[in-house]
Short mmCIF file of C-alpha atoms in Angstrom, two decimals:
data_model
loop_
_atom_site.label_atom_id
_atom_site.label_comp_id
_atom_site.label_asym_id
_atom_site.label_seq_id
_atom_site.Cartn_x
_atom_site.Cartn_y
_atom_site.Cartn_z
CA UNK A 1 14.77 50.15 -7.51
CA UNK A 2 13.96 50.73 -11.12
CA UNK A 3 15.76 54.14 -11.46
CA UNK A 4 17.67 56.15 -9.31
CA UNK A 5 18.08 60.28 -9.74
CA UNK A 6 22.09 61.29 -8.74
CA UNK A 7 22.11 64.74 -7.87
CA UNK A 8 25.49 67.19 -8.06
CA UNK A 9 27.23 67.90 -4.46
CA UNK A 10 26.10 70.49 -2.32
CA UNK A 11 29.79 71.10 -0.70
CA UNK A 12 33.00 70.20 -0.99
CA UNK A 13 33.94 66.21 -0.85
CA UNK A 14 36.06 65.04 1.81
CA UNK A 15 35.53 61.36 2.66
CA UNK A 16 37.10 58.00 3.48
CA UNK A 17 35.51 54.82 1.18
CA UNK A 18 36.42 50.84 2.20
CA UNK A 19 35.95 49.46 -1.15
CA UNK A 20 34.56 46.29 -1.85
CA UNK A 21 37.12 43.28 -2.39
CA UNK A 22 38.44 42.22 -5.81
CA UNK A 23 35.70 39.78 -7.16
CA UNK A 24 38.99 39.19 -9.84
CA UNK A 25 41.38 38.04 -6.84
CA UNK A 26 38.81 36.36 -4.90
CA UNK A 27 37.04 34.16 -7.78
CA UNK A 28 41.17 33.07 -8.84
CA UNK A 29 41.20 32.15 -4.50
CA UNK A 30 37.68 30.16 -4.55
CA UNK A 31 39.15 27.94 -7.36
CA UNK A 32 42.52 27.56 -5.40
CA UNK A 33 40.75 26.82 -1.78
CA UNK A 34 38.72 24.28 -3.62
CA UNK A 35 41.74 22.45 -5.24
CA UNK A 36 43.29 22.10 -2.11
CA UNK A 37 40.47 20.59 -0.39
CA UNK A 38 38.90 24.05 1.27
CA UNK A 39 42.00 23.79 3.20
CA UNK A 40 42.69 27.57 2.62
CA UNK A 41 42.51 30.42 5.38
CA UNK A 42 40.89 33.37 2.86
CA UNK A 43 40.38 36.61 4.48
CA UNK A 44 38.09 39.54 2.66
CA UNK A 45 35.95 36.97 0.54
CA UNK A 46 33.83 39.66 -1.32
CA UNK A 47 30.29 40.16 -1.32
CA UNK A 48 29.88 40.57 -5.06
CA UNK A 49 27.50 38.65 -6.63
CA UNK A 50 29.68 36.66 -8.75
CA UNK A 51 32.15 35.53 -6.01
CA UNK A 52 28.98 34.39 -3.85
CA UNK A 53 28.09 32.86 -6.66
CA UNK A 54 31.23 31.20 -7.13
CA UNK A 55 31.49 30.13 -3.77
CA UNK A 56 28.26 28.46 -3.54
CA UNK A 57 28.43 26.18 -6.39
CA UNK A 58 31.71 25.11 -5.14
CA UNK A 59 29.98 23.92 -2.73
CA UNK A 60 27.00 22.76 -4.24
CA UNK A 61 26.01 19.11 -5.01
CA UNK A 62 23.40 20.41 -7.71
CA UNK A 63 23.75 18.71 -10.88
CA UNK A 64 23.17 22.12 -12.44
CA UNK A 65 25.50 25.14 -11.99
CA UNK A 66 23.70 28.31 -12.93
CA UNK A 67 26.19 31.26 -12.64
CA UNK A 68 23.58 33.46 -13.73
CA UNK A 69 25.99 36.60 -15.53
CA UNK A 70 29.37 35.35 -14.01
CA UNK A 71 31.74 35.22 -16.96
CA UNK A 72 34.92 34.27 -14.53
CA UNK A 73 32.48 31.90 -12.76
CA UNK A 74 31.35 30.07 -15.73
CA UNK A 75 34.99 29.73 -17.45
CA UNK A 76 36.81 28.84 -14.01
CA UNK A 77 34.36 25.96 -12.68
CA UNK A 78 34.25 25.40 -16.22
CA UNK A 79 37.61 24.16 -16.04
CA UNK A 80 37.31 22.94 -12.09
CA UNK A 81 34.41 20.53 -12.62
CA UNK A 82 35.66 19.21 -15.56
CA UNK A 83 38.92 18.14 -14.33
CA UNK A 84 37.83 17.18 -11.10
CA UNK A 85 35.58 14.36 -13.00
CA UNK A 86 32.24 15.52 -12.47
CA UNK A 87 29.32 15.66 -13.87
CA UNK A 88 27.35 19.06 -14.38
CA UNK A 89 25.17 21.03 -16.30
CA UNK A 90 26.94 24.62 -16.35
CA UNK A 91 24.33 27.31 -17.90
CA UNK A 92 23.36 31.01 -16.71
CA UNK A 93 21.26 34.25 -17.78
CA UNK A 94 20.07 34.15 -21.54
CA UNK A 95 23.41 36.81 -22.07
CA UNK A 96 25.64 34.24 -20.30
CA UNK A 97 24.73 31.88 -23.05
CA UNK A 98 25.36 34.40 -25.54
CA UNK A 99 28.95 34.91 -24.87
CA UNK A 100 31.46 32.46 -26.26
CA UNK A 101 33.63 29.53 -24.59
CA UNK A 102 34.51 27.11 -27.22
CA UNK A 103 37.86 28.00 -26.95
CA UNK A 104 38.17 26.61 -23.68
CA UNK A 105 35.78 23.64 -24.03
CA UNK A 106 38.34 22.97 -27.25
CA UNK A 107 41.28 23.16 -25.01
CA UNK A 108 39.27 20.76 -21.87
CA UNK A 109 38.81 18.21 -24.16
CA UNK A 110 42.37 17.71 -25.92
CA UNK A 111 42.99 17.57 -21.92
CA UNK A 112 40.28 14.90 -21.89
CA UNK A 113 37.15 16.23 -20.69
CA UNK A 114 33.98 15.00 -22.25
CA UNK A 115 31.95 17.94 -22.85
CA UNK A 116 28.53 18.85 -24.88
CA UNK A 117 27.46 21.20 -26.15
CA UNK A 118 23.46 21.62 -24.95
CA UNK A 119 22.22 24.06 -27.70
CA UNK A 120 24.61 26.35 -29.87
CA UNK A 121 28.37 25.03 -30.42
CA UNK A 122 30.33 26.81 -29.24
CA UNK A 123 28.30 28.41 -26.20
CA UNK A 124 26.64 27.53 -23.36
CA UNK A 125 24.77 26.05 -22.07
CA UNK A 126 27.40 22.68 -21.44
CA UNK A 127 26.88 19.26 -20.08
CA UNK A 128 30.30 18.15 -18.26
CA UNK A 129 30.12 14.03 -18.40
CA UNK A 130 33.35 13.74 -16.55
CA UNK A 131 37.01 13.14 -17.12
CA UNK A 132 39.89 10.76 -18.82
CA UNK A 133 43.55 12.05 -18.83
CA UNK A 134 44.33 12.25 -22.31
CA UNK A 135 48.14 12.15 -21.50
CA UNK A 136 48.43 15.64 -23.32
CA UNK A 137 50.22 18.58 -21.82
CA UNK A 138 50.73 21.26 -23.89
CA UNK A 139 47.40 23.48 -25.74
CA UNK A 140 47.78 25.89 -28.21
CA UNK A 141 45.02 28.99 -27.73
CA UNK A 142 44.68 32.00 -28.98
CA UNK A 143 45.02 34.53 -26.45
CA UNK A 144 43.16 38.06 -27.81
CA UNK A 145 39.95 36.59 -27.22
CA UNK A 146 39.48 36.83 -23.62
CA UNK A 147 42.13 35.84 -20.85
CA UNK A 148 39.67 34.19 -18.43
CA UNK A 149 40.37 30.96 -20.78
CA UNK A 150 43.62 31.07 -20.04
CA UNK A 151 43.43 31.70 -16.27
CA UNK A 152 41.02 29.08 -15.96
CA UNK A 153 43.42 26.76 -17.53
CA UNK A 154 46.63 28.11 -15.69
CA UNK A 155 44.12 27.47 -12.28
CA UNK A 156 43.66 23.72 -12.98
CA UNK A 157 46.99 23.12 -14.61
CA UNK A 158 49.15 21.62 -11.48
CA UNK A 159 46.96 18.87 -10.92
CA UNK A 160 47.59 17.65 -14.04
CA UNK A 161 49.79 14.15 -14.07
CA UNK A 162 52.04 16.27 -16.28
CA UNK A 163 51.42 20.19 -15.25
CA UNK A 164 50.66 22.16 -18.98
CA UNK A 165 52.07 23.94 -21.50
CA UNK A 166 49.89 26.55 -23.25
CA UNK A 167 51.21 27.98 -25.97
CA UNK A 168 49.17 31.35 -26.98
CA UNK A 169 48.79 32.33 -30.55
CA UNK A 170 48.45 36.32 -31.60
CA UNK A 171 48.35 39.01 -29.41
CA UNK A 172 47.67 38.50 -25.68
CA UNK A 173 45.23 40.75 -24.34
CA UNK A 174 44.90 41.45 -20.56
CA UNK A 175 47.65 40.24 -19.63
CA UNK A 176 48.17 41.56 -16.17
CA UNK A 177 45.11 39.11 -15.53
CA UNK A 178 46.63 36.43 -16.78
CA UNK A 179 50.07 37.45 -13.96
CA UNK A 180 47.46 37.87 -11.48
CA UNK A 181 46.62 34.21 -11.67
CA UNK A 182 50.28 33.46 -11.88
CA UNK A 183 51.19 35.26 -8.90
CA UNK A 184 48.75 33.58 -6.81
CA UNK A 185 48.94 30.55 -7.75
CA UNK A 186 52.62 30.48 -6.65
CA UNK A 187 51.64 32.48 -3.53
CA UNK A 188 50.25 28.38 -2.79
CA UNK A 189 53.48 27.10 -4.08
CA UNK A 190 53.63 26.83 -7.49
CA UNK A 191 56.18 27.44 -9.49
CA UNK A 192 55.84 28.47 -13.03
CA UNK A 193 57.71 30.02 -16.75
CA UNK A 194 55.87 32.68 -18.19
CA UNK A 195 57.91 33.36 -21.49
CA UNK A 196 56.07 36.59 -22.82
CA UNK A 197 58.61 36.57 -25.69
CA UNK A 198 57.76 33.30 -26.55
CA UNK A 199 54.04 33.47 -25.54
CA UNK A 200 54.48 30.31 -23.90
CA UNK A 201 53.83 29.73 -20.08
CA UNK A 202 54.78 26.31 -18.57
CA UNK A 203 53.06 25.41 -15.46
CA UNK A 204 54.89 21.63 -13.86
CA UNK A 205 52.73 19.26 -11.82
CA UNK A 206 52.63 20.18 -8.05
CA UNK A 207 49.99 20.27 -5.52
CA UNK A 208 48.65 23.28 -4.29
CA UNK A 209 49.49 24.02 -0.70
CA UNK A 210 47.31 25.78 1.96
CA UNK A 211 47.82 29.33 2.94
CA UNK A 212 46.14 31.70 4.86
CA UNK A 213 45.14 34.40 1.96
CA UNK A 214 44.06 38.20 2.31
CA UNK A 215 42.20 39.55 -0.70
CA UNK A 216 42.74 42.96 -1.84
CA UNK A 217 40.07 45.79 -2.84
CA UNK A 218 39.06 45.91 -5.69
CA UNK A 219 41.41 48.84 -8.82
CA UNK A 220 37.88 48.56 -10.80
CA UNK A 221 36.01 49.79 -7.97
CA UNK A 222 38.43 52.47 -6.93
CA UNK A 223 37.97 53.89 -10.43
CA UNK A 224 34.81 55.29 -10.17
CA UNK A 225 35.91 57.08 -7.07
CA UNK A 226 38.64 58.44 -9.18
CA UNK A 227 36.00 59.61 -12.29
CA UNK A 228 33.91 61.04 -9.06
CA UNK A 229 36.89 62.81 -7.75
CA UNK A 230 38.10 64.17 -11.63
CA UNK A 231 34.55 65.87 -11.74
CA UNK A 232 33.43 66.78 -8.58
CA UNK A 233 34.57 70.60 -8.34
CA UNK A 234 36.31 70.40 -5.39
CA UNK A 235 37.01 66.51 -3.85
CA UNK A 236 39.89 64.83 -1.49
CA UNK A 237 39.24 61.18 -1.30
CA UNK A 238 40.83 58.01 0.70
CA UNK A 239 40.17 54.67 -0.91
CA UNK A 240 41.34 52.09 2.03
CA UNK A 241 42.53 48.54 1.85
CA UNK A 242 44.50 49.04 -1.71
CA UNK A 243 48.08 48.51 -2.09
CA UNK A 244 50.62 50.14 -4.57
CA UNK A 245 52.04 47.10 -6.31
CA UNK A 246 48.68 45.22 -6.74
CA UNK A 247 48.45 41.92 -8.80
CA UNK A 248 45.49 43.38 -10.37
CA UNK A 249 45.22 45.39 -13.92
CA UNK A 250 42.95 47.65 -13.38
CA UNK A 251 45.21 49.61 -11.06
CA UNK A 252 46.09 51.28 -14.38
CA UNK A 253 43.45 53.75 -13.37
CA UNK A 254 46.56 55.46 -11.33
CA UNK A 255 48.28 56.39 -14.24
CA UNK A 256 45.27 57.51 -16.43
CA UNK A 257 43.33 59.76 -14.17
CA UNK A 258 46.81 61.48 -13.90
CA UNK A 259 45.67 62.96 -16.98
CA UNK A 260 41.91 63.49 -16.35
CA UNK A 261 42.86 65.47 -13.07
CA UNK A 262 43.30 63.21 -10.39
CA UNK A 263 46.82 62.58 -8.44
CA UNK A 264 47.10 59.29 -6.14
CA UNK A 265 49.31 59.34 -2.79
CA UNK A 266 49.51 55.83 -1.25
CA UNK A 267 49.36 55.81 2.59
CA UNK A 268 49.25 53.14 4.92
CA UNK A 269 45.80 52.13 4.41
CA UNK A 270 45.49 52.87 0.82
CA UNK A 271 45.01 55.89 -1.46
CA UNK A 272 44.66 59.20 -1.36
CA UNK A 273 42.77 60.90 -4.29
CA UNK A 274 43.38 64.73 -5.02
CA UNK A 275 42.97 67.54 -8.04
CA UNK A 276 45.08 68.39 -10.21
CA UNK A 277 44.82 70.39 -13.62
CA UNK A 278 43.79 68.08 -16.56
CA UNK A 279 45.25 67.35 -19.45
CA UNK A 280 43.41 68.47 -22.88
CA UNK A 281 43.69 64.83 -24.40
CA UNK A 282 44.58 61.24 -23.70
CA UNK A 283 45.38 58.31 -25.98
CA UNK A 284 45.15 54.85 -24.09
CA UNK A 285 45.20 51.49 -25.15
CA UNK A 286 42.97 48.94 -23.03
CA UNK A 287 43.60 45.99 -24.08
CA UNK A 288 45.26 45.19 -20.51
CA UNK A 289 42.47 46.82 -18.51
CA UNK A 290 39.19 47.01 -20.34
CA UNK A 291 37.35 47.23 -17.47
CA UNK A 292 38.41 51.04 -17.20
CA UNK A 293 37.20 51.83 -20.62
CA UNK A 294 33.49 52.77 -19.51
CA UNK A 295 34.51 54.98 -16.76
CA UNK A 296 37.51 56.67 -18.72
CA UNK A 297 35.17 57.02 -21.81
CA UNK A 298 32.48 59.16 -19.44
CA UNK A 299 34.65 61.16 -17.61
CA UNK A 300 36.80 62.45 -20.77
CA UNK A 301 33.14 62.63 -22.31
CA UNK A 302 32.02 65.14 -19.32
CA UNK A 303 35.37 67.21 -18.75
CA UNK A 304 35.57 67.48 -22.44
CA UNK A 305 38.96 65.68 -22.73
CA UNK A 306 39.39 64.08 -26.44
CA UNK A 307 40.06 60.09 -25.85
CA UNK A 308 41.72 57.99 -28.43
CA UNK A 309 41.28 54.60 -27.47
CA UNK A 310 42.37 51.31 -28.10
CA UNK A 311 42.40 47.71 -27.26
CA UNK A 312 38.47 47.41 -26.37
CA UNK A 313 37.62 44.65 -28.71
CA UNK A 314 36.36 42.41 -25.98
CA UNK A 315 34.30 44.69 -24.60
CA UNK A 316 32.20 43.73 -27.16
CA UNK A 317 31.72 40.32 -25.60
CA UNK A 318 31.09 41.13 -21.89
CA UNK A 319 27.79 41.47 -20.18
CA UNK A 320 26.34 43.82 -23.16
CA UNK A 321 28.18 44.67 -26.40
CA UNK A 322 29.82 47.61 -24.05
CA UNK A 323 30.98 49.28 -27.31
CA UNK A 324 27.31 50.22 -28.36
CA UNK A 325 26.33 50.44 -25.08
CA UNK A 326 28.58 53.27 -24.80
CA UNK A 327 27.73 54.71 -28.36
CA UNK A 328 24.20 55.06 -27.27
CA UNK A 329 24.52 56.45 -23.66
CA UNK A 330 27.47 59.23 -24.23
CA UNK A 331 25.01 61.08 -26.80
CA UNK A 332 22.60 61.43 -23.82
CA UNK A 333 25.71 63.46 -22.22
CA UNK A 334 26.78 65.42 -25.52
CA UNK A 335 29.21 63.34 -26.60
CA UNK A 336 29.83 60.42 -29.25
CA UNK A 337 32.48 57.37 -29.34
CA UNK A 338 33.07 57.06 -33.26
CA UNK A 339 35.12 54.05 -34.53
CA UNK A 340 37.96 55.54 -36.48
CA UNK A 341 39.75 52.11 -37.28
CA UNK A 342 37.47 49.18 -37.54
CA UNK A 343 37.54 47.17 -34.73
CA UNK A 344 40.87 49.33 -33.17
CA UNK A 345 40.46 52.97 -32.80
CA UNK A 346 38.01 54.70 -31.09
CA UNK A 347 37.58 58.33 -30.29
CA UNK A 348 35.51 59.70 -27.87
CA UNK A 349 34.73 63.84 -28.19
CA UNK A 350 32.28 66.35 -27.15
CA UNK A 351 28.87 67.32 -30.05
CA UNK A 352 29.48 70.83 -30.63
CA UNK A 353 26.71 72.48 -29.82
CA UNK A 354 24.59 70.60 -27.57
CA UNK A 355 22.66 71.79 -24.84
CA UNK A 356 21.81 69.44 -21.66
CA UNK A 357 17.73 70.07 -22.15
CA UNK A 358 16.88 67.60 -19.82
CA UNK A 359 18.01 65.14 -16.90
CA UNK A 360 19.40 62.63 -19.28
CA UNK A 361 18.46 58.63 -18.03
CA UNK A 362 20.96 56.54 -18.43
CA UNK A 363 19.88 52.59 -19.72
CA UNK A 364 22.33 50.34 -18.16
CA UNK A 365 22.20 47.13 -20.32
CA UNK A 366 22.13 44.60 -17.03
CA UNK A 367 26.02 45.83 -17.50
CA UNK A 368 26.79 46.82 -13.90
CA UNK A 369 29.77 48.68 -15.25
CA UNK A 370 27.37 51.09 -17.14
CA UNK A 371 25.47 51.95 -14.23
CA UNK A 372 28.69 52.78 -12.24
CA UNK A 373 30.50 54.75 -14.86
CA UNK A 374 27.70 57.12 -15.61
CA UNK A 375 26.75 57.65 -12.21
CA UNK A 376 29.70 59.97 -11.59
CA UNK A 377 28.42 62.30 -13.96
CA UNK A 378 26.07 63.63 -11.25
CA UNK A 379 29.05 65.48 -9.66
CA UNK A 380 28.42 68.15 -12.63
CA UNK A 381 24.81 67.56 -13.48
CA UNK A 382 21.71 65.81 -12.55
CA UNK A 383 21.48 62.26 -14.06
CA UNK A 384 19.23 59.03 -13.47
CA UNK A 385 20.64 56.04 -13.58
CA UNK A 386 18.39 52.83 -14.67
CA UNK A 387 18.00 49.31 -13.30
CA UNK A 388 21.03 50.73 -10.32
CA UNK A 389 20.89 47.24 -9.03
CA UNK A 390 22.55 45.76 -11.46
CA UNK A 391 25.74 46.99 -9.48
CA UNK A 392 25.37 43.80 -7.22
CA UNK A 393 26.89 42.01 -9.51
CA UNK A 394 30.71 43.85 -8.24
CA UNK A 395 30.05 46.28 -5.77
CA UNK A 396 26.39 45.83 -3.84
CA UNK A 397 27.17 49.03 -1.34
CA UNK A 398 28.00 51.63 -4.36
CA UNK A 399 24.88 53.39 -4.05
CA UNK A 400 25.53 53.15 -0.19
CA UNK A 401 28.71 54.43 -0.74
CA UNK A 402 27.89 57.27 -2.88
CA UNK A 403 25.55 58.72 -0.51
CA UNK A 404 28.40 59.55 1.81
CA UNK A 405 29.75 62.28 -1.04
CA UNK A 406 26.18 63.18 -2.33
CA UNK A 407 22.40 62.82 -2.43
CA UNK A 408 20.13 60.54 -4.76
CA UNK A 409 16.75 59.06 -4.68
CA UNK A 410 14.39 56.79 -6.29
CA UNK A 411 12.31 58.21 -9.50
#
């Protein structure tokens, strides 16, 4: 499909949506089951593009791994192959190799992996020549940059003769990611000290030990259900399979769409999504769940809510440089995200004055988080969405999905 039109809802929305598993929880599970030998009993394995990904180059005897866009993928086997002693070329999509990992390849080889660097320090593509214990177990890593370093880190760490210490320097950003690793790694028996005063998390040597594992849908998902829900007119929504103390960060998206109109009941097979009156603002700071930022941004950007945010400087590093991204695609809607601070605060408000002339079309970046934040903004007005199949990369049945609350076609 090379475009999609969303139009509004002809009725009311009542529906029941089983979200796709967390590609976050399952990727962290792949690298586990693998550690142990694949002698893991997983349950929900999604059908994102980057956990099928993941899970066939674990099982792959290809010298080279191409995770095509799969930032977890590429920084987790990363870490697995080169620890593991083997040899592999990892590389991806010309974006992959645009986005940074020297400060894990820094912290591999003061471990003792023998990497190289193919074209660009710093970036991939890498050439993993295998693996000599260096006898050191503690790393020192900054830990603002992006948390997938440290995960992928934390994830090989027990098999080391003497576990790791990492040490993270400045301010640690996404941090419920980095407890989500924490929590299931010692869901397969490891025991760990996360010190979040000290920014130190000690991880002792111990073998990982099979367990039958159920994966959880997947908070980003859910929160374009809850952007569809804050601006349908009238919507009553049940997300199934998610749980009220999830492991995963992006369950934020409870406490946030509070504001933007949108109260949560948990039941016994997830979450119920009603209206409520909106508030006129919001302030929130991201930098534990930047994930949320696209969707929050478009919805406050339709309802006319004024959003102060904060914490998105890694957006800037994900599958497109999701701050510009943004700046270009919210003037389509009447809207602009200004920096205020440099590189801290941004504000997203409504252009006074402008008039929707005509079905604004949406350019997604090959950022499957663009094309599923906008899309909601067909609950209000007509709105093509480009390149929609970029959402395989998280959630292949969102378009199949959003058919069940309203209508769109190919253009």
């Amino acid at each position: 499909m090379k475009s999609i039109l969303v139009h509004p809802p002809q009725k009311s929305i009542r529906a029941e949506i089983r979200l796709a598993a967390s590609k976050s929880e399952c990727n962290r599970a792949l690298i586990i089951n693998a550690l142990t030998g694949f002698k893991c009993e997983l349950s929900n394995i999604s059908e994102a593009r980057d956990s099928q990904t993941m899970l066939r180059l674990l099982n792959s005897n290809e010298t080279v791994a191409d995770v095509i866009d799969a930032g977890t993928t590429m920084r987790f086997l990363t870490a697995y192959f080169a620890v593991t002693d083997q040899t592999k070329i990892m590389t991806g999509t010309p974006r992959m190799c645009e986005r940074p990992i020297g400060i894990l390849v820094d912290a591999l080889r003061v471990l003792g992996a023998d990497i190289e660097y193919q074209k660009e320090t710093g970036y991939p593509p890498l050439k993993l020549n295998g693996f000599t214990y260096s006898g050191q177990n503690e790393i020192a890593m900054r830990g603002d940059v992006s948390s997938q370093y440290i995960s992928a880190l934390l994830l090989i760490a027990p098999g080391l003769p003497s576990g790791l210490k990492i040490r993270l320097e400045g301010e640690v950003g996404s941090k419920p990611y980095i407890e989500m690793t924490l929590n299931q790694m010692a869901h397969f028996g490891i025991e760990y000290k996360a010190d979040w005063h000290a920014n130190t998390i000690i991880i002792p040597p111990f073998k990982y030990q099979p367990h039958p594992y159920a994966i959880e849908s997947d908070w980003s998902g859910a929160s374009y259900w809850y952007s569809i829900v804050a601006l349908a007119e009238d919507a009553e929504v049940e997300l199934l399979g998610l749980k009220k103390d999830s492991l995963q960060g992006d369950s934020a998206i409870v406490d946030i769409m509070r504001h933007l109109g949108v109260e949560s009941v948990f039941t016994d097979r997830g979450v119920l999504l009603t209206k409520i009156a909106p508030a006129a603002s919001i302030g929130w700071d991201f930098t534990d769940c930047p994930d949320l930022a696209q969707t929050v941004a478009v919805c406050c950007a339709v309802k006319g809510i004024r959003l102060s945010l904060t914490g998105i400087e890694s957006l800037k590093i994900k599958e497109t440089d999701r701050v510009f991204a943004l700046q270009q695609e919210l003037q389509k809607l009447g809207a602009t995200l200004k920096e205020v601070e440099k590189d801290h605060l941004y504000e997203v408000a409504q252009i006074p004055g402008f008039e929707l002339k005509e079905t604004p079309s949406i350019h997604t970046y090959d950022d499957h988080r663009m094309a599923m934040a906008f899309a909601p903004a067909g609950m209000v007005a007509p709105i093509i969405i480009e390149e929609p199949g970029v959402v395989v990369k998280s959630y292949p049945g969102y378009w199949k999905d959003l058919s069940v609350v309203t209508t769109w076609e190919e253009v």
